[in-house]
Short mmCIF file of C-alpha atoms in Angstrom, two decimals:
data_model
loop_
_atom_site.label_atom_id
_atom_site.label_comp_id
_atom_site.label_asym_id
_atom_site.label_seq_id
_atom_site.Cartn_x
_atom_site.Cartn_y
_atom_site.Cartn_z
CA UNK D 19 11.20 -20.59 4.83
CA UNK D 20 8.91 -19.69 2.42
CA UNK D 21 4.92 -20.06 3.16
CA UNK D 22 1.61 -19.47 1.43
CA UNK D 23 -1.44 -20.77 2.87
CA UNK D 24 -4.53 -20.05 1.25
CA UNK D 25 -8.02 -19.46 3.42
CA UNK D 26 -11.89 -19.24 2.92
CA UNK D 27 -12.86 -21.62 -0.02
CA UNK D 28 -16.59 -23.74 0.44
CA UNK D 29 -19.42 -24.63 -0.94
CA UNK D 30 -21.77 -21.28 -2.93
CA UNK D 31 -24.51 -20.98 -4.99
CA UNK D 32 -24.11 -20.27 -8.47
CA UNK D 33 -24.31 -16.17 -8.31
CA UNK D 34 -23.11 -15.87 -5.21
CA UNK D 35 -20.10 -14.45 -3.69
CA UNK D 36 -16.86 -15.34 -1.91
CA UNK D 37 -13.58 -14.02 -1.28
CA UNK D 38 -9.97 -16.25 -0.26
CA UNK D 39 -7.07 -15.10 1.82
CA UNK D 40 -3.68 -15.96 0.85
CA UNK D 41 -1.46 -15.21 4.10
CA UNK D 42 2.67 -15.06 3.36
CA UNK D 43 5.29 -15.72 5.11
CA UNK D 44 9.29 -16.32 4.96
CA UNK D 45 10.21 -13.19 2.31
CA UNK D 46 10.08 -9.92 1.72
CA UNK D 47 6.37 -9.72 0.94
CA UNK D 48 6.05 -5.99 0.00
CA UNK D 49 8.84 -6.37 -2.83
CA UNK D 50 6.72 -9.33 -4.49
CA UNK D 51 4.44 -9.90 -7.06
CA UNK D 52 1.44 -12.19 -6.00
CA UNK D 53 -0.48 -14.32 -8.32
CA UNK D 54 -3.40 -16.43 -7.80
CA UNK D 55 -4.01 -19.97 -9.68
CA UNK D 56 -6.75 -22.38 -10.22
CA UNK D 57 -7.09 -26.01 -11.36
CA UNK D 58 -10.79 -26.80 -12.33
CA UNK D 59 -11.18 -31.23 -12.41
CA UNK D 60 -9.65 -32.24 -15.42
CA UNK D 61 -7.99 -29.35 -16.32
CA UNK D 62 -4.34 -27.32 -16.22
CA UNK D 63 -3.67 -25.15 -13.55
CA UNK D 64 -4.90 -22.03 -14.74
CA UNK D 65 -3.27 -18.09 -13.56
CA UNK D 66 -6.57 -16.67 -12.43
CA UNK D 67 -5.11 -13.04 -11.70
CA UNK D 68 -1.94 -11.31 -10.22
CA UNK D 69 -1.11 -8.63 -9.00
CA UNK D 70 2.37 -6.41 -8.18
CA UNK D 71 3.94 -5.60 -5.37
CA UNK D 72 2.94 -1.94 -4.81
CA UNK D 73 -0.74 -2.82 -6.36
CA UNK D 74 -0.55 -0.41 -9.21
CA UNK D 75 -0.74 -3.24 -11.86
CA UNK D 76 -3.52 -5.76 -11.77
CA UNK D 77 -4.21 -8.10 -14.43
CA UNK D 78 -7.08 -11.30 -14.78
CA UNK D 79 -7.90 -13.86 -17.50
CA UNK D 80 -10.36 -13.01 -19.52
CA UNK D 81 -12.79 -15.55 -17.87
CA UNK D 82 -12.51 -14.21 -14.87
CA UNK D 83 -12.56 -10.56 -15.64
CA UNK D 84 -15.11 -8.34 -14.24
CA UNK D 85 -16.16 -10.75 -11.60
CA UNK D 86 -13.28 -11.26 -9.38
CA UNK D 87 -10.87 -8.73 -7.45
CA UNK D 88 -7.19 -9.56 -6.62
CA UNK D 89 -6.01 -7.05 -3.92
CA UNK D 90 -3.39 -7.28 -0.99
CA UNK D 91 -2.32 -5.50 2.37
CA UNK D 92 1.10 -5.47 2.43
CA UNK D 93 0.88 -4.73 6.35
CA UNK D 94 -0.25 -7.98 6.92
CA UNK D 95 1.39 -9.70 4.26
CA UNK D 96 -1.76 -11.41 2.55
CA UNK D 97 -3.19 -11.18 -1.06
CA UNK D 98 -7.22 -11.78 -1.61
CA UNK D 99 -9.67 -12.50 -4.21
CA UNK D 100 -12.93 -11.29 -4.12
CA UNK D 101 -15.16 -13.76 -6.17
CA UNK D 102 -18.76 -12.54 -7.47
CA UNK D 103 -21.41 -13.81 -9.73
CA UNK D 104 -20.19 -17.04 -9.54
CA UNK D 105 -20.17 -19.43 -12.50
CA UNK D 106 -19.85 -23.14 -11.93
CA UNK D 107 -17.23 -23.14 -14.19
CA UNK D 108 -15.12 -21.19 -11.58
CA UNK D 109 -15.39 -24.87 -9.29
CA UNK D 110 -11.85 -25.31 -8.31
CA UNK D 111 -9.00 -25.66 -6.22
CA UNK D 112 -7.46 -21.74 -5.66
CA UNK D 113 -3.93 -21.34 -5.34
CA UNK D 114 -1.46 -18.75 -4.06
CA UNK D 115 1.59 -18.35 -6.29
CA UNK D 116 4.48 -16.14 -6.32
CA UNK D 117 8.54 -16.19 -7.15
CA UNK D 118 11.19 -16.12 -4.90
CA UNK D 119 14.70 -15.26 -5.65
CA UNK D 120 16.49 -18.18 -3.94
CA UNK D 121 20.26 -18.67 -4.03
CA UNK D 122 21.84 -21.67 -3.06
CA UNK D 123 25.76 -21.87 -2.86
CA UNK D 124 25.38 -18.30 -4.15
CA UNK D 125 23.93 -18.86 -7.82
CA UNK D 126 20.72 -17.36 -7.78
CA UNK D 127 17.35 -17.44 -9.94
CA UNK D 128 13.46 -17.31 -9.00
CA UNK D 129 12.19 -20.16 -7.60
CA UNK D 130 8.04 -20.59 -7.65
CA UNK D 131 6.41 -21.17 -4.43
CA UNK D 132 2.81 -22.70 -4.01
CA UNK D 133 0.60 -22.69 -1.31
CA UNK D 134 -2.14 -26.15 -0.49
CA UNK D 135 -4.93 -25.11 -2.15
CA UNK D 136 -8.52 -23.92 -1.16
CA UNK D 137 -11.48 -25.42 -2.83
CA UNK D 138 -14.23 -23.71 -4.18
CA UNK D 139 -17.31 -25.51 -5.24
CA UNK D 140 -20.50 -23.15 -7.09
CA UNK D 141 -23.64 -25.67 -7.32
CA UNK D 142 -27.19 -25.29 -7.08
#
């Protein structure tokens, strides 16, 4: 079955720096795009950055951009983000996202999977 567990959120100072493990399990993980989400309190789940399969294509919302890193090592089948220069706007639960093609009684389409959640916290 499909797994995602996400890794390494806490507690920084604003400016400071931290990066989360996504580790996968249950699919093909080199043949995958791998995104990462966010949900800040109050707000929608927000797509933070992904990444493709083969790592050639990275892309990251604009508030994020130039701070964080998506990357992944497809030999051990896990996706990261490196955080820096932490805002406390970035406070927030982190999620690991990607599709699936699942195909029950042989009808197939791409099915989203989620991983727990990692919270981050940036306070003085």
């Amino acid at each position: 079955q499909v797994q995602l567990s996400e890794s390494g959120g806490g507690l920084v100072q604003p400016g400071g720096t931290l990066t989360l493990s996504c580790a996968a399990s249950g699919f093909t993980f080199t043949r995958h795009d791998m995104r990462w989400y966010r949900q800040g309190p109050g707000k929608e789940r927000e797509l933070v950055a992904r990444i493709t399969s083969t790592g050639d294509i990275i892309k990251y919302s604009d508030s994020v951009k130039g701070r964080f890193t998506i990357s992944r090592d497809n030999a051990k089948n896990t996706v990261y983000l490196q955080m820096s220069n932490l805002k406390p706007e970035d406070t927030a639960v982190y999620y690991c996202n990607t599709e699936v093609e699942v195909c029950p009684e042989n009808v197939c389409y791409d099915r989203d999977y989620w991983g727990q959640g990692t919270q981050v916290t940036v306070s003085p």
